Each structure stands twice: as C-alpha cells, then as structure tokens.
Short mmCIF file of C-alpha atoms in Angstrom, two decimals:
data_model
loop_
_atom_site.label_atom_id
_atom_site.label_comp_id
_atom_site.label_asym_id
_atom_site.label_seq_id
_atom_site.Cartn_x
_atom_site.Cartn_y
_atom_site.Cartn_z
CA UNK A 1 124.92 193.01 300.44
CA UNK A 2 122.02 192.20 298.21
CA UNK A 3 120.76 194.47 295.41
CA UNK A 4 117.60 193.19 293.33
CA UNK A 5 115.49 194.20 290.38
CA UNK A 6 113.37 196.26 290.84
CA UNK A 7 109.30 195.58 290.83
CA UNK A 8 108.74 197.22 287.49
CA UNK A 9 111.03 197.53 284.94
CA UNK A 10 111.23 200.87 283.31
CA UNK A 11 111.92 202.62 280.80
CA UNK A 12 113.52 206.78 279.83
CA UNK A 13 110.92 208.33 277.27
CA UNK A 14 112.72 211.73 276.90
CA UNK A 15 115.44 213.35 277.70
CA UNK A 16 116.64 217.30 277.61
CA UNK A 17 120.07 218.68 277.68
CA UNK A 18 120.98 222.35 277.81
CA UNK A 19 124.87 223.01 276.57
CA UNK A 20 127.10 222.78 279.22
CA UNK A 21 129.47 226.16 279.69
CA UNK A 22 129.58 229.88 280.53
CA UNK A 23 126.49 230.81 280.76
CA UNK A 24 126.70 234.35 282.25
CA UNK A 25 123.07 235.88 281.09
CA UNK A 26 121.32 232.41 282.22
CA UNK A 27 120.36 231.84 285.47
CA UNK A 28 119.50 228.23 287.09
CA UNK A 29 116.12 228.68 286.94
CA UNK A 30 116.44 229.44 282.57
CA UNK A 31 118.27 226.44 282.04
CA UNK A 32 116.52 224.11 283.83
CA UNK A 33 113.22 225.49 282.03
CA UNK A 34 115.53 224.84 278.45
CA UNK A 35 116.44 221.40 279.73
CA UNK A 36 112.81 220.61 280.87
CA UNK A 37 111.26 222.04 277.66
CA UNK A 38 113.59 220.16 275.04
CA UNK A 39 113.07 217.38 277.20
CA UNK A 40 108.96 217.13 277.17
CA UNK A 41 108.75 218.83 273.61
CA UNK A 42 110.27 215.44 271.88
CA UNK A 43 107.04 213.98 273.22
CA UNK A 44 104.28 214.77 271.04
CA UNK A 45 101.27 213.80 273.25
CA UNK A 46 102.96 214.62 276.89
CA UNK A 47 102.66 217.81 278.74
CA UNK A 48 103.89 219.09 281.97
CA UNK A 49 100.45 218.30 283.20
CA UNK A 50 101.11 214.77 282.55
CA UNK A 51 103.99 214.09 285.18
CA UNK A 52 102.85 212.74 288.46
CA UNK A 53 105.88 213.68 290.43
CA UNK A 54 109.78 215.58 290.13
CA UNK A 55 112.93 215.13 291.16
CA UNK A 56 116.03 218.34 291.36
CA UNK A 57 119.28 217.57 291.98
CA UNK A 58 121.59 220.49 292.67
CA UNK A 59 124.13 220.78 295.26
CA UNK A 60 124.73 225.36 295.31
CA UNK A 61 122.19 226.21 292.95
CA UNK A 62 118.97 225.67 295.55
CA UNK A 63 117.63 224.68 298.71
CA UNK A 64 114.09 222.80 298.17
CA UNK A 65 111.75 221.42 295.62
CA UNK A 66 110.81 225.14 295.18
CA UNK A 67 114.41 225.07 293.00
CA UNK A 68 112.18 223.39 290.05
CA UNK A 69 108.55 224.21 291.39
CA UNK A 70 108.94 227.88 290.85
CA UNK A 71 110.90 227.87 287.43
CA UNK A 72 108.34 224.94 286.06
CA UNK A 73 104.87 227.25 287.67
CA UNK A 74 104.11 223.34 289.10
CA UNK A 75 101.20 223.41 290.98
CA UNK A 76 99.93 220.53 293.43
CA UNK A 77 102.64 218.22 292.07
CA UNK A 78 105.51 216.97 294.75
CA UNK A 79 108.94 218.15 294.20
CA UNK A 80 111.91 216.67 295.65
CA UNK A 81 115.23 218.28 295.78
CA UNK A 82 118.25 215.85 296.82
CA UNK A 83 122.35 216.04 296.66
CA UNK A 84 124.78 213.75 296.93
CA UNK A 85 128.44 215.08 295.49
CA UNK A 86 129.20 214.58 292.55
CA UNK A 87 126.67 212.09 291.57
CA UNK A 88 123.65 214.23 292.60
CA UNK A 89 121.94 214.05 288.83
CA UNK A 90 122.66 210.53 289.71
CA UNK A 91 120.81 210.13 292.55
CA UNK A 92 117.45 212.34 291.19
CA UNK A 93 117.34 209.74 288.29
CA UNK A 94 117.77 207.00 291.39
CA UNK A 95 114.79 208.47 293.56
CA UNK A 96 112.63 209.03 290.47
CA UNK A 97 113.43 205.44 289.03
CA UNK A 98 111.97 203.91 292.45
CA UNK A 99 108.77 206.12 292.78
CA UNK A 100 107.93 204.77 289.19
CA UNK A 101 109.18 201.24 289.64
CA UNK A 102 106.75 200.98 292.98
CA UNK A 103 103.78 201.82 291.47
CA UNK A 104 103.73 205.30 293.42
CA UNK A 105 103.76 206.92 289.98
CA UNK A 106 103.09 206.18 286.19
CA UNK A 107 104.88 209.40 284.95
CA UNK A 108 107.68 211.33 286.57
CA UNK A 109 110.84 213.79 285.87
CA UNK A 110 114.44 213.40 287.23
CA UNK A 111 116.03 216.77 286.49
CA UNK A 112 119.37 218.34 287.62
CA UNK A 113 121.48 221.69 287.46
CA UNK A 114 124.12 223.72 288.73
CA UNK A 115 125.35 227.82 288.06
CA UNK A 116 129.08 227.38 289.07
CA UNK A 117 130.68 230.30 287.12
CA UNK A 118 129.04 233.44 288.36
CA UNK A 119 129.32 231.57 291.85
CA UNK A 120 131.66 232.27 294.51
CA UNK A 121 132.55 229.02 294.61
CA UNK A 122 133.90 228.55 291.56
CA UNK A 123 135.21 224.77 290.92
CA UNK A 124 135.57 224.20 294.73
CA UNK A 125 132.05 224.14 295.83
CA UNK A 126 131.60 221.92 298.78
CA UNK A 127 130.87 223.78 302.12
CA UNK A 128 131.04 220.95 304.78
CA UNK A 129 129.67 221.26 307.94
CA UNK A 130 131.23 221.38 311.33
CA UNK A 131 132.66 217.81 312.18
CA UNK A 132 135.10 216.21 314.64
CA UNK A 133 138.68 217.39 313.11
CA UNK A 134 139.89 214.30 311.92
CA UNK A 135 138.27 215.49 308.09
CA UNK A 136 141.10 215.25 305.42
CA UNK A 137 141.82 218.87 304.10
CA UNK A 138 142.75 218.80 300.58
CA UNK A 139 141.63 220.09 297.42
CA UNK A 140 139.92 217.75 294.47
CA UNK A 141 143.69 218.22 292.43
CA UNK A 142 145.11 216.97 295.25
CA UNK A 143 143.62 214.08 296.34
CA UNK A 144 142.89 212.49 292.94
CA UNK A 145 146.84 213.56 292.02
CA UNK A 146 147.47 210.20 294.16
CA UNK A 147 146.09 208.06 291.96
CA UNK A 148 149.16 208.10 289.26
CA UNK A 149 151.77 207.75 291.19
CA UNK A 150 149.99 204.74 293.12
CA UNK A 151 149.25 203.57 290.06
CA UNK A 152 152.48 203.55 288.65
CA UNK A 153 153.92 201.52 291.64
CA UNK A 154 151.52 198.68 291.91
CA UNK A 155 151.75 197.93 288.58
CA UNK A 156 155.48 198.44 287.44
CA UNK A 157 154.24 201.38 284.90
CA UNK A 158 157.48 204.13 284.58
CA UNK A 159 156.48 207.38 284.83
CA UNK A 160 156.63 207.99 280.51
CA UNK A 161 154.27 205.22 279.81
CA UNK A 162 151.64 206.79 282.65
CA UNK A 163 152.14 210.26 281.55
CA UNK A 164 151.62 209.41 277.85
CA UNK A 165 148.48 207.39 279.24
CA UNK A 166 147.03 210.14 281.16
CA UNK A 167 147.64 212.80 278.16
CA UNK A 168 145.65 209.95 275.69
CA UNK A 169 142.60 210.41 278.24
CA UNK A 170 142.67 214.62 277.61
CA UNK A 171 143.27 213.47 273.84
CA UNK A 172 140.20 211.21 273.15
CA UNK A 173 138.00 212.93 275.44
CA UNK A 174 138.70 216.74 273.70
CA UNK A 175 138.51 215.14 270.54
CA UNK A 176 135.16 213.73 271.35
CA UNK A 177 134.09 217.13 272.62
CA UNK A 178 134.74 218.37 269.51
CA UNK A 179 132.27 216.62 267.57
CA UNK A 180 129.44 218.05 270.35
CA UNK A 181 127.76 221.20 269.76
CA UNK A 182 126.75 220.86 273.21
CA UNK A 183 130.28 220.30 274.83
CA UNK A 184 132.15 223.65 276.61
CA UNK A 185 135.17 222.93 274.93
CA UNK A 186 135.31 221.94 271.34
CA UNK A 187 138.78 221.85 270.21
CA UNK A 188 140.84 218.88 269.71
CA UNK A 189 143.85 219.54 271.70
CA UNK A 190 147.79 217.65 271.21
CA UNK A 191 149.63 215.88 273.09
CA UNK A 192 152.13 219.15 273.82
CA UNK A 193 149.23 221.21 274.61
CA UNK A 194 148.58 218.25 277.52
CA UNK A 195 151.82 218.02 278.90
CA UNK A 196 153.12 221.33 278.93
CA UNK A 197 149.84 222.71 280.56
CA UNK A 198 150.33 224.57 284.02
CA UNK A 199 150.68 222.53 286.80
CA UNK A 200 148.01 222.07 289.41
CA UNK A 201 149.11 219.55 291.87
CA UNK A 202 151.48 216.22 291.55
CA UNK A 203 151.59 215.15 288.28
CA UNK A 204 148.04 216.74 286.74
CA UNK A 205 147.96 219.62 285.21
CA UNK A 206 144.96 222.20 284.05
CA UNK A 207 144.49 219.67 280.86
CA UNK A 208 144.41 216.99 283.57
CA UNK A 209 141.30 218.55 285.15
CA UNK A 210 137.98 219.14 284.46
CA UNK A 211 136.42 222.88 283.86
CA UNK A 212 133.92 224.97 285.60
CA UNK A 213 130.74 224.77 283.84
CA UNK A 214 126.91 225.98 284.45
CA UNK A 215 124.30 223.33 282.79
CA UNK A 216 121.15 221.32 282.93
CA UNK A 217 119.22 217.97 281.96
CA UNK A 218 116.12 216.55 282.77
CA UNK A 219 114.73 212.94 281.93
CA UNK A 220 111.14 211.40 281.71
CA UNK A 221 110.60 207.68 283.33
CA UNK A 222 107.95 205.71 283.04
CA UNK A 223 106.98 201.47 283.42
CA UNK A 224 108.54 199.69 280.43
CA UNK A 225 105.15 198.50 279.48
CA UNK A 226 103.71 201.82 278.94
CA UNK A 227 106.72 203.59 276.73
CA UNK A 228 105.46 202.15 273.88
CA UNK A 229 102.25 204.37 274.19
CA UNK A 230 104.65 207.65 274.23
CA UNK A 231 107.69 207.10 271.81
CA UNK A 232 108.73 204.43 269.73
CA UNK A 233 112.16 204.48 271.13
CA UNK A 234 112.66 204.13 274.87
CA UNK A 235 115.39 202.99 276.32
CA UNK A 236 115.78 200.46 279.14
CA UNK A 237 117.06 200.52 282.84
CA UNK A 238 118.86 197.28 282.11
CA UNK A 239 120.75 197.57 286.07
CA UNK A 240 121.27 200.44 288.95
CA UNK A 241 123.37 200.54 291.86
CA UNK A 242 124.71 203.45 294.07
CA UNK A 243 126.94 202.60 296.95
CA UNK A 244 127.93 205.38 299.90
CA UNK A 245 131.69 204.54 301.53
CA UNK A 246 132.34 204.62 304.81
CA UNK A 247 134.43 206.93 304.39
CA UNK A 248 137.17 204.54 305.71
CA UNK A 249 139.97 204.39 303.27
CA UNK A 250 141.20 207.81 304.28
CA UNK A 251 141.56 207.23 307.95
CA UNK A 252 143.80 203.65 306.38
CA UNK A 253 147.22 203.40 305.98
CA UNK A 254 146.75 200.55 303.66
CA UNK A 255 144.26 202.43 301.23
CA UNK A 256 146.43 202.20 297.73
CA UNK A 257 144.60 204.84 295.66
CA UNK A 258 144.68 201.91 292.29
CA UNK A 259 140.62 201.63 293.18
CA UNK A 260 137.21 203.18 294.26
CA UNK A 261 136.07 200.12 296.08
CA UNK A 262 132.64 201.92 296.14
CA UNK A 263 132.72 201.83 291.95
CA UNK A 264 133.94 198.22 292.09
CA UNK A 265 130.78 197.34 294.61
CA UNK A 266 127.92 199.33 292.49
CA UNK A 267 128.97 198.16 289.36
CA UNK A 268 129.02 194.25 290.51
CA UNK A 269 125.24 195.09 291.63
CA UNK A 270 124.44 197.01 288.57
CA UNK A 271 126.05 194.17 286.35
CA UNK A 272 124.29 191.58 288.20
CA UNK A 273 120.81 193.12 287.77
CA UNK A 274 121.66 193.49 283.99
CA UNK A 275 122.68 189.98 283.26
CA UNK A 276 125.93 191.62 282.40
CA UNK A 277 128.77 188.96 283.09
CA UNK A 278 131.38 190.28 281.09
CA UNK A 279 131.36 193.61 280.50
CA UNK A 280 134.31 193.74 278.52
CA UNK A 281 132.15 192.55 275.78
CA UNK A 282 128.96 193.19 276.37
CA UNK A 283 129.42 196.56 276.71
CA UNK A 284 128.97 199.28 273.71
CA UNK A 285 129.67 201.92 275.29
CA UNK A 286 130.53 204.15 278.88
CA UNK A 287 130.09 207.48 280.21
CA UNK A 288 132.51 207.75 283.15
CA UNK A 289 133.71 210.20 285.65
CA UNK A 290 136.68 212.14 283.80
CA UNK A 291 137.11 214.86 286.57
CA UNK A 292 140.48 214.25 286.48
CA UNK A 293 142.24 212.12 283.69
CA UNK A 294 143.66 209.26 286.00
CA UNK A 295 140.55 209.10 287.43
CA UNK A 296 139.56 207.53 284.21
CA UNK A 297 142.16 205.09 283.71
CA UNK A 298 141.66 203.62 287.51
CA UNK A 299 137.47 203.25 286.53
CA UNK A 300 138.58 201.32 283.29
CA UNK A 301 139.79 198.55 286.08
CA UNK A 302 137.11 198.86 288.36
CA UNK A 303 134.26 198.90 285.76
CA UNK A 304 135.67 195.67 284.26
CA UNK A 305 136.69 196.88 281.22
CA UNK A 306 140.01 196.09 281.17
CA UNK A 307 142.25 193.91 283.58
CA UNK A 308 144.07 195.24 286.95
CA UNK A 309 146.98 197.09 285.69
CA UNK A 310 146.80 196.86 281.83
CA UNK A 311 143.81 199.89 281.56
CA UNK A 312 146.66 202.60 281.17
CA UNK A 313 148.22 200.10 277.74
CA UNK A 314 144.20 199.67 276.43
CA UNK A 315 144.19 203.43 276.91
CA UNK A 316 147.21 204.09 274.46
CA UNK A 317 146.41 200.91 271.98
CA UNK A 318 143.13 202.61 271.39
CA UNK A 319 140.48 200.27 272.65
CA UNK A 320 138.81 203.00 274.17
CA UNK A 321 138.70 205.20 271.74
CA UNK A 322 134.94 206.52 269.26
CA UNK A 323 136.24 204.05 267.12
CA UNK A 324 137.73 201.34 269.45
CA UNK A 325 136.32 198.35 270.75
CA UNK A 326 135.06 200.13 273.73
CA UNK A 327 134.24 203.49 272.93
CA UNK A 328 134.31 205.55 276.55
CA UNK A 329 133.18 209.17 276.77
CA UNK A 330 131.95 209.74 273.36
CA UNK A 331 130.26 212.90 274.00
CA UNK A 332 133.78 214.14 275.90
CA UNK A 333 133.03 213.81 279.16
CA UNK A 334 133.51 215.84 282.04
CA UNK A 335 136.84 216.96 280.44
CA UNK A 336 134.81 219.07 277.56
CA UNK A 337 131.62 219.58 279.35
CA UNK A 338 133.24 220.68 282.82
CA UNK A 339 130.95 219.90 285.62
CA UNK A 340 128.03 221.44 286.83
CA UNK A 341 127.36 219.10 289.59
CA UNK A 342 124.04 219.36 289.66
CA UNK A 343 123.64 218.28 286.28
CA UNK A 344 126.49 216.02 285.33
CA UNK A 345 125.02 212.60 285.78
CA UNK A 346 122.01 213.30 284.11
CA UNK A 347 124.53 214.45 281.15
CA UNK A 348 125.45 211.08 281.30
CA UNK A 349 122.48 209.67 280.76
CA UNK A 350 121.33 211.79 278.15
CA UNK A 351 124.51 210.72 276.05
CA UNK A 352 123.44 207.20 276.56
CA UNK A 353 120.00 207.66 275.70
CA UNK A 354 121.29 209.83 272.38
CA UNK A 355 123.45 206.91 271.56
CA UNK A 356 121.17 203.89 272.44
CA UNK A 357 118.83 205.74 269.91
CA UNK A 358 121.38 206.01 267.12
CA UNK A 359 120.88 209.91 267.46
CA UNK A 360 124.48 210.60 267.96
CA UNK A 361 125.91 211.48 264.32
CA UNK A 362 129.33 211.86 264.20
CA UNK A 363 129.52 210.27 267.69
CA UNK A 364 127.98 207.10 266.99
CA UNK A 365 128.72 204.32 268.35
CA UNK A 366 127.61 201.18 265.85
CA UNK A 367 124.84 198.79 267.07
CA UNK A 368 125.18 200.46 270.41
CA UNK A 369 122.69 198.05 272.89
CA UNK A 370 124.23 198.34 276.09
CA UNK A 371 125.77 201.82 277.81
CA UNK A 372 127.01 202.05 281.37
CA UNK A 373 126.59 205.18 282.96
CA UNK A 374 128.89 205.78 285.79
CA UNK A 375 129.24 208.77 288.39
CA UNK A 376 131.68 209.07 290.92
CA UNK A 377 131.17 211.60 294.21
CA UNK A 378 133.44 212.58 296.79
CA UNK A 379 137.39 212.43 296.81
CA UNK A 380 139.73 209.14 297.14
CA UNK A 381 139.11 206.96 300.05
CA UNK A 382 135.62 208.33 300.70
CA UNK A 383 133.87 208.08 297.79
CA UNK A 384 129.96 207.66 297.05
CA UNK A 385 129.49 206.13 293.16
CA UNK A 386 126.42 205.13 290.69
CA UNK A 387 126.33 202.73 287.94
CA UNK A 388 123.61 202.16 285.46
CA UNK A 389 123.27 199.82 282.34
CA UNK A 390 121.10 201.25 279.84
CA UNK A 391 119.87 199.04 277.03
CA UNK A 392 117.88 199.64 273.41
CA UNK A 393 115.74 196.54 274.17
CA UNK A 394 113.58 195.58 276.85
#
C-alpha cells in the first residue's frame, strides 16, 4: 500500500479552540463561531473573506455544509461536512490538507464540533444503519475492556502490575488536565480515587473512561511557502496517514486485542512521509486516543514508542510523563477534555500546534520539534485511525 507526499507541503497558520465541557447555554452553532473567531483573530491581516474553501466535521451535531455555512453567514464559499467516528476532526483537517496541497485552494478552514450533553445520546452516539446481523453489539466499555486482560496474557503482566499501569494513565492524564484552563476536568485525581471508581465493564471503571463533553476547534492551512506572509510561526505537516479496517478482526477468532493494526499501518505511512525512523526518539511529543485508559497503553506499542509488551513498565517508570522523555497527552487528553467527537481530533492538533509554538506554559514540552497527532475511530477489531507528524520547521 503506498502513501506519498503530498504535491505541496503545507503549513497550519491558526488555530481556535473553544473549552471542552458542559456547555448547557451554548449551542453548536456558538461554539463553532468561538472556535472560528479565536482561530482567524490570531491572524492580524486574515479575514473570513480570505478563506477559499471549509471543512465541518461533526458526527450528531449536523447534516450538511449548512452546519458551518449558516453559523459563519458564508456566502458563495463551498462547505463540506464529513464524519468518520471518532476521528471525524481528523478527517476535516485530512480533506482540507488535500484541497490546499493540490493547488485547488491557497487558503482554507478545517473545523469540527459536537453538542453531546443536552443530546439524547449522551456518550453512546452512534446510530448505525440497517445491516446484515452479523454487527457485533456491544458498548464502547465493553469492547475496549478486552484490551487488558489480552494484554496481560500475551505479555506475562499479573493483573497488579496492569491495574497500577492503567490507573498511571488516569494519573498523568488528570494531572495534565489540570494545568489546562481549557480541559473539562481540572483536578488531579489519586491513585484510590482510580481504583475504587464504579465499575463500568471488565476491569475499567468510570476513571477508566472518557467523559461526555460539548466543544469546538477550527484550523487555517495554507502552502508552506506562503505562511511566512501570515504569521511568523507556522507549523509543518511533517506526515499524514488515515487507514479504514476492514472491519475483519471482529468476525476472527485469532484477533488478540494487544493492537489496532489500522494505528500500526497509518503511523508506518505517516512516519515514512516524515522521515521519522525512530520515533522513540525523534519524537517530542503525542496526542493520543485516551477514550479509555488501556487504550493508551496498547497505542504506546503501536505508535513505536515503546517495545511490544514493555509500554505498560514505560507507563509506570515515567517516560511518558510532562516531564518524561516522551511526554504523551500534555494537554490531558480525552480523559480531561471528554470527547465531543466532532471536535476531538482537531483538539489534538491544536495542542500540537500550542506546543510546537512554545505557547503551552506550564505544559511545555522543551525544544518540542516534532508532535504526533493520533485519532482512533470505531471499536476493537474494526477500527478506522489517523496519524499526523507536526513539525516547528519546514
């Protein structure tokens, strides 16, 4: 399967982030104007006017490219609304990095959002369509729940050692969180608070999940060689994949539940693009796909960060920690911003760009130069996942 460079290199200019939690007198249409207006006012000589062409990602929260046309007032501008799980933000920043990167455009917006808790839906908000039966019916809990204990078994881990490395995930992440006035939650939590948390299925707990979060971010995207003219910080597309599964692994006996092989397959692209051949040590930093925490430990091993089987020890010895080697969800992740759908892989992004800029404070991540943003869709088995290397140079 090949995966090239694209024809133009390009570049993020600005970026927008509303805060990510209950917002009950907001509706999706105020935050993505909040989200789009942060994100264009850090631009002193760009306007609205300015961008050629948009991009909405939103799963519940809208059915067309009216879901950011009518908000925005846009006028004679096209407007493109796409979904794709979990990494829907993920996959308007994909669409609007190719309409740039082909010349279509010299100026466009990748923007995302999602109400969840005045929904019906709540946290549970896929509606699938009618199919043949053979559909595995489980909840999100559920099906990432078999990750641990297939974890535990491949690699000779007793159950102590993965529950201590599953509570250090909820640890770091909260007490990144809590150093983001943007997060949901911001409270550090212990180890006790973890552990003893009600049980939601297998081994994870509520502390073991991600919340239920309404939220929105928007990005500008232009060539590389024009982001000079518009801020004298851009940063870089360094790599992109996204890879869709088959779907396979859940109609297999022998799928294990130790890997996303779509993570493993977009990241190798990704990497490859990005001149990235070990990213173990070329990497500053990661925003991951925390929506449950051994979801977490299982992408350490399939982003290449640490070796099969030894991600839930680097977990507990720190290396992954604001002030490890390999600093991973330093704005708290999923786990303190809950998940908006819509919205979270642009959050993502807009971490990286904040840290790639050294605009992070208490967050920052020294000399950061390369971030991998990662975004994971779908359940266990049938999975669809994005990878991105951002970089401070071109």
């Amino acid at each position: 399967m090949g995966s090239r460079r694209t024809t133009h290199d390009v570049a993020i200019i600005a970026m927008g982030c509303t805060p990510f939690r209950d917002h009950w007198n907001s509706s999706a249409d105020d935050l993505l104007v909040d989200a789009v207006q942060e994100c264009v006012g850090s631009l002193e000589s760009v306007t609205l006017d300015d961008v050629d062409a948009f991009w909405v990602g939103t799963q519940g929260s809208g059915m067309s490219g009216q879901t950011l046309a009518r908000p925005l007032r846009l006028t004679g501008k096209p407007v493109t609304r796409v979904e794709n799980y979990c990494a829907t933000g993920s996959e308007a920043f994909r669409n609007a990095v190719f309409a740039v990167a082909s010349g279509a455009y010299d100026m466009v917006m990748a923007t995302g959002v999602e109400k969840l808790k005045d929904s019906s839906f709540s946290g549970l908000s896929a509606v699938y369509p009618p199919a043949d039966g053979t559909d595995v019916d489980w909840t999100a809990p559920a099906g990432f729940s078999l990750l641990a204990p297939a974890y535990q078994e491949a690699y000779g881990v007793d159950a102590r050692d993965m529950r201590s490395a599953l509570t250090k995930v909820a640890m770091k992440n909260h007490s990144n969180g809590a150093l983001n006035d943007r997060a949901q939650f911001r409270r550090a939590v212990t180890a006790e608070t973890v552990e003893n948390s009600p049980r939601i299925a297998g081994p994870l707990g509520v502390m073991d999940c991600s919340g239920v979060s309404d939220g929105a971010a928007a990005a500008i995207i232009v060539r590389a060689e024009d982001a000079h003219r518009y801020t004298s910080r851009p940063v870089y597309l360094k790599g992109m994949s996204f890879v869709a599964g088959s779907g396979a692994g859940l109609a297999s006996d022998g799928y294990d539940f130790t890997s996303f092989p779509e993570v493993v397959a977009a990241a190798r692209q990704a990497y490859e693009q990005a001149g990235v051949t070990d990213p173990a040590a070329q990497i500053s930093l990661a925003e991951v796909h925390d929506c449950f925490t051994p979801t977490e430990v299982v992408l350490m091993e399939d982003l290449g960060f640490s070796e099969r089987g030894k991600a839930w020890r680097d977990l507990l010895d720190g290396r992954y920690d604001l002030g490890g080697a390999l600093p991973v969800n330093t704005d708290g992740g999923l786990k303190s911003f809950g998940h908006p759908i819509g919205a979270t892989g642009l959050r993502m992004m807009f971490e990286c760009f904040t840290q790639l800029r050294g605009d992070a404070g208490a967050r920052q991540v020294p000399d950061a130069r390369l971030a991998v943003a990662q975004n994971l869709g779908g359940q266990p088995g049938s999975c669809v996942a994005f990878v991105a290397v951002l970089g401070s140079e071109r």
